PDB file of C-alpha atoms in Angstrom:
ATOM      1  CA  MET A  24      22.497  92.788 233.208  1.00 60.00           C
ATOM      2  CA  LYS A  25      22.486  90.488 236.274  1.00 60.00           C
ATOM      3  CA  LYS A  26      23.189  92.813 238.823  1.00 62.00           C
ATOM      4  CA  ILE A  27      19.838  95.016 237.608  1.00 62.00           C
ATOM      5  CA  VAL A  28      18.310  91.356 238.127  1.00 49.00           C
ATOM      6  CA  ILE A  29      19.301  90.959 241.169  1.00 59.00           C
ATOM      7  CA  LEU A  30      18.400  94.109 242.600  1.00 50.00           C
ATOM      8  CA  ALA A  31      15.361  94.269 241.292  1.00 54.00           C
ATOM      9  CA  ALA A  32      14.732  90.631 242.639  1.00 54.00           C
ATOM     10  CA  ALA A  33      15.813  91.903 245.993  1.00 51.00           C
ATOM     11  CA  ALA A  34      13.623  95.244 245.879  1.00 55.00           C
ATOM     12  CA  PHE A  35      10.915  92.258 244.641  1.00 57.00           C
ATOM     13  CA  VAL A  36      11.447  90.625 248.589  1.00 52.00           C
ATOM     14  CA  ALA A  37      12.345  93.559 250.498  1.00 53.00           C
ATOM     15  CA  ALA A  38       8.576  95.369 249.151  1.00 51.00           C
ATOM     16  CA  VAL A  39       6.792  91.842 249.375  1.00 48.00           C
ATOM     17  CA  THR A  40       7.998  91.340 253.029  1.00 49.00           C
ATOM     18  CA  ALA A  41       7.513  95.480 254.087  1.00 47.00           C
ATOM     19  CA  PHE A  42       4.108  94.711 252.785  1.00 45.00           C
ATOM     20  CA  SER A  43       3.025  91.798 254.509  1.00 43.00           C
ATOM     21  CA  ALA A  44       4.819  93.292 257.991  1.00 41.00           C
ATOM     22  CA  THR A  45       2.753  95.888 257.787  1.00 41.00           C
ATOM     23  CA  ALA A  46      -0.546  94.355 256.276  1.00 43.00           C
ATOM     24  CA  SER A  47      -0.314  91.762 259.172  1.00 42.00           C
ATOM     25  CA  ALA A  48       0.008  94.551 262.194  1.00 43.00           C
ATOM     26  CA  GLY A  49      -2.710  96.216 261.597  1.00 44.00           C
ATOM     27  CA  SER A  50      -4.850  92.479 260.731  1.00 43.00           C
ATOM     28  CA  SER A  51      -5.947  92.284 263.727  1.00 55.00           C
ATOM     29  CA  ASN A  52      -7.598  93.235 266.909  1.00 85.00           C
ATOM     30  CA  THR A  53      -7.028  91.889 270.598  1.00 93.00           C
ATOM     31  CA  TYR A  54      -8.992  93.004 273.192  1.00 95.00           C
ATOM     32  CA  ILE A  55      -9.586  90.965 276.698  1.00 97.00           C
ATOM     33  CA  LYS A  56     -13.194  90.325 277.255  1.00 97.00           C
ATOM     34  CA  GLY A  57     -14.899  92.110 279.938  1.00 97.00           C
ATOM     35  CA  ASP A  58     -12.311  94.365 280.431  1.00 97.00           C
ATOM     36  CA  ALA A  59     -14.211  97.408 279.969  1.00 97.00           C
ATOM     37  CA  ASP A  60     -11.673  99.459 281.105  1.00 96.00           C
ATOM     38  CA  GLY A  61      -9.138  97.624 278.310  1.00 95.00           C
ATOM     39  CA  ASN A  62      -6.182  97.908 281.037  1.00 96.00           C
ATOM     40  CA  GLY A  63      -5.348  94.566 280.631  1.00 95.00           C
ATOM     41  CA  THR A  64      -7.725  93.117 283.149  1.00 96.00           C
ATOM     42  CA  VAL A  65     -11.557  92.024 284.090  1.00 98.00           C
ATOM     43  CA  ASN A  66     -11.804  93.010 287.636  1.00 97.00           C
ATOM     44  CA  VAL A  67     -14.440  95.543 289.670  1.00 97.00           C
ATOM     45  CA  ASN A  68     -13.204  98.418 288.007  1.00 98.00           C
ATOM     46  CA  ASP A  69     -14.537  97.756 285.374  1.00 98.00           C
ATOM     47  CA  VAL A  70     -18.155  97.010 286.480  1.00 98.00           C
ATOM     48  CA  THR A  71     -17.486 100.722 287.565  1.00 98.00           C
ATOM     49  CA  ALA A  72     -17.074 101.599 284.046  1.00 97.00           C
ATOM     50  CA  VAL A  73     -20.481 100.195 282.099  1.00 98.00           C
ATOM     51  CA  GLN A  74     -22.114 101.675 285.264  1.00 98.00           C
ATOM     52  CA  ARG A  75     -21.204 104.764 284.293  1.00 98.00           C
ATOM     53  CA  VAL A  76     -21.512 104.643 280.847  1.00 97.00           C
ATOM     54  CA  LEU A  77     -24.774 103.812 281.967  1.00 98.00           C
ATOM     55  CA  ALA A  78     -25.847 106.091 283.587  1.00 97.00           C
ATOM     56  CA  GLU A  79     -24.033 108.362 280.932  1.00 97.00           C
ATOM     57  CA  LEU A  80     -21.229 109.985 283.834  1.00 97.00           C
ATOM     58  CA  ASP A  81     -18.963 108.519 281.232  1.00 97.00           C
ATOM     59  CA  SER A  82     -19.074 108.256 277.323  1.00 96.00           C
ATOM     60  CA  ASP A  83     -17.910 105.708 274.758  1.00 96.00           C
ATOM     61  CA  SER A  84     -18.014 107.487 272.220  1.00 95.00           C
ATOM     62  CA  ASP A  85     -15.507 105.402 270.264  1.00 94.00           C
ATOM     63  CA  GLY A  86     -17.388 102.518 271.218  1.00 94.00           C
ATOM     64  CA  LYS A  87     -14.538 100.580 273.338  1.00 95.00           C
ATOM     65  CA  ILE A  88     -15.512 100.162 276.496  1.00 97.00           C
ATOM     66  CA  THR A  89     -19.237  99.033 274.293  1.00 96.00           C
ATOM     67  CA  LYS A  90     -16.959  96.648 273.142  1.00 95.00           C
ATOM     68  CA  ARG A  91     -14.882  94.965 275.567  1.00 96.00           C
ATOM     69  CA  ALA A  92     -17.863  94.543 277.673  1.00 97.00           C
ATOM     70  CA  ASP A  93     -21.095  92.913 275.823  1.00 97.00           C
ATOM     71  CA  ILE A  94     -21.043  90.398 277.889  1.00 96.00           C
ATOM     72  CA  ASP A  95     -23.527  89.398 275.413  1.00 94.00           C
ATOM     73  CA  GLY A  96     -24.160  90.701 272.749  1.00 94.00           C
ATOM     74  CA  GLY A  97     -27.400  92.212 273.245  1.00 95.00           C
ATOM     75  CA  GLY A  98     -25.629  96.165 273.695  1.00 96.00           C
ATOM     76  CA  LEU A  99     -24.275  97.598 276.688  1.00 97.00           C
ATOM     77  CA  SER A 100     -26.689  96.615 280.020  1.00 97.00           C
ATOM     78  CA  ILE A 101     -26.768  96.059 283.534  1.00 97.00           C
ATOM     79  CA  SER A 102     -26.417  92.396 282.489  1.00 97.00           C
ATOM     80  CA  ASP A 103     -23.330  93.025 281.493  1.00 97.00           C
ATOM     81  CA  ALA A 104     -22.179  94.217 284.662  1.00 97.00           C
ATOM     82  CA  THR A 105     -23.494  91.581 286.405  1.00 97.00           C
ATOM     83  CA  ALA A 106     -21.828  89.060 284.444  1.00 97.00           C
ATOM     84  CA  ILE A 107     -18.477  90.824 285.219  1.00 97.00           C
ATOM     85  CA  GLN A 108     -19.838  90.670 288.964  1.00 97.00           C
ATOM     86  CA  TYR A 109     -20.096  86.782 288.971  1.00 97.00           C
ATOM     87  CA  TYR A 110     -17.133  86.402 286.555  1.00 97.00           C
ATOM     88  CA  LEU A 111     -15.206  87.497 289.871  1.00 97.00           C
ATOM     89  CA  ALA A 112     -16.876  86.485 292.224  1.00 97.00           C
ATOM     90  CA  ASP A 113     -16.201  83.088 290.764  1.00 95.00           C
ATOM     91  CA  LEU A 114     -20.072  82.289 290.023  1.00 95.00           C
ATOM     92  CA  SER A 115     -20.652  81.697 286.614  1.00 89.00           C
ATOM     93  CA  ASN A 116     -18.596  82.369 283.317  1.00 91.00           C
ATOM     94  CA  LYS A 117     -20.365  80.591 280.327  1.00 92.00           C
ATOM     95  CA  ASN A 118     -19.957  84.172 278.483  1.00 92.00           C
ATOM     96  CA  ASN A 119     -16.173  83.122 278.608  1.00 94.00           C
ATOM     97  CA  ILE A 120     -15.479  86.547 280.444  1.00 97.00           C
ATOM     98  CA  GLY A 121     -11.776  87.159 280.409  1.00 96.00           C
ATOM     99  CA  GLU A 122     -10.379  85.320 277.463  1.00 96.00           C
ATOM    100  CA  GLU A 123      -8.875  86.948 274.909  1.00 95.00           C
ATOM    101  CA  ILE A 124     -10.491  88.031 271.678  1.00 93.00           C
ATOM    102  CA  VAL A 125      -9.232  88.371 268.460  1.00 92.00           C
ATOM    103  CA  GLU A 126     -10.803  89.938 266.046  1.00 84.00           C
ATOM    104  CA  THR A 127      -9.965  90.653 262.188  1.00 77.00           C
ATOM    105  CA  PRO A 128     -11.005  93.280 259.858  1.00 72.00           C
ATOM    106  CA  LYS A 129     -13.441  92.228 256.859  1.00 70.00           C
ATOM    107  CA  THR A 130     -11.443  93.435 253.818  1.00 65.00           C
ATOM    108  CA  THR A 131     -13.640  95.389 250.818  1.00 71.00           C
ATOM    109  CA  ARG A 132     -11.811  93.801 248.212  1.00 69.00           C
ATOM    110  CA  HIS A 133     -12.614  91.183 245.812  1.00 74.00           C
ATOM    111  CA  PRO A 134     -11.454  87.516 246.740  1.00 73.00           C
ATOM    112  CA  TYR A 135      -9.058  87.978 242.930  1.00 79.00           C
ATOM    113  CA  GLU A 136      -8.107  91.201 243.530  1.00 76.00           C
ATOM    114  CA  LEU A 137      -4.622  91.848 243.940  1.00 78.00           C
ATOM    115  CA  PRO A 138      -2.727  94.031 246.906  1.00 75.00           C
ATOM    116  CA  PHE A 139      -1.310  97.664 246.154  1.00 76.00           C
ATOM    117  CA  ILE A 140       2.371  96.713 246.525  1.00 82.00           C
ATOM    118  CA  PRO A 141       4.297 100.658 247.320  1.00 84.00           C
ATOM    119  CA  ILE A 142       7.338 101.060 245.578  1.00 86.00           C
ATOM    120  CA  ASN A 143       9.414 104.021 245.788  1.00 75.00           C
TER     121      ASN A 143
END
């Protein structure tokens, strides 16, 4: 009986640990503000990426370029490309370009609902 209790407790701890690891691994989306191409740095290639999307030479079907390069929050525009250029020329950075942005997904669960923990 004692072995069953110990095994059950160990299985419970393992399940909670596995759930916590997977929940925290997919819980945030991190990017650098102004890094349109997603290479980890803000440079002139990001300005070009914005301009190519605006000129409809490149597609932004997944919305990643818009999310990373929408500097003022008003949708992707030439003003965003200009803001990145100002940042690169060290003229202005009132919109925190170059800073890491961490977004956490919104939960759709009821606040008192318990999480589902699969047991194999």
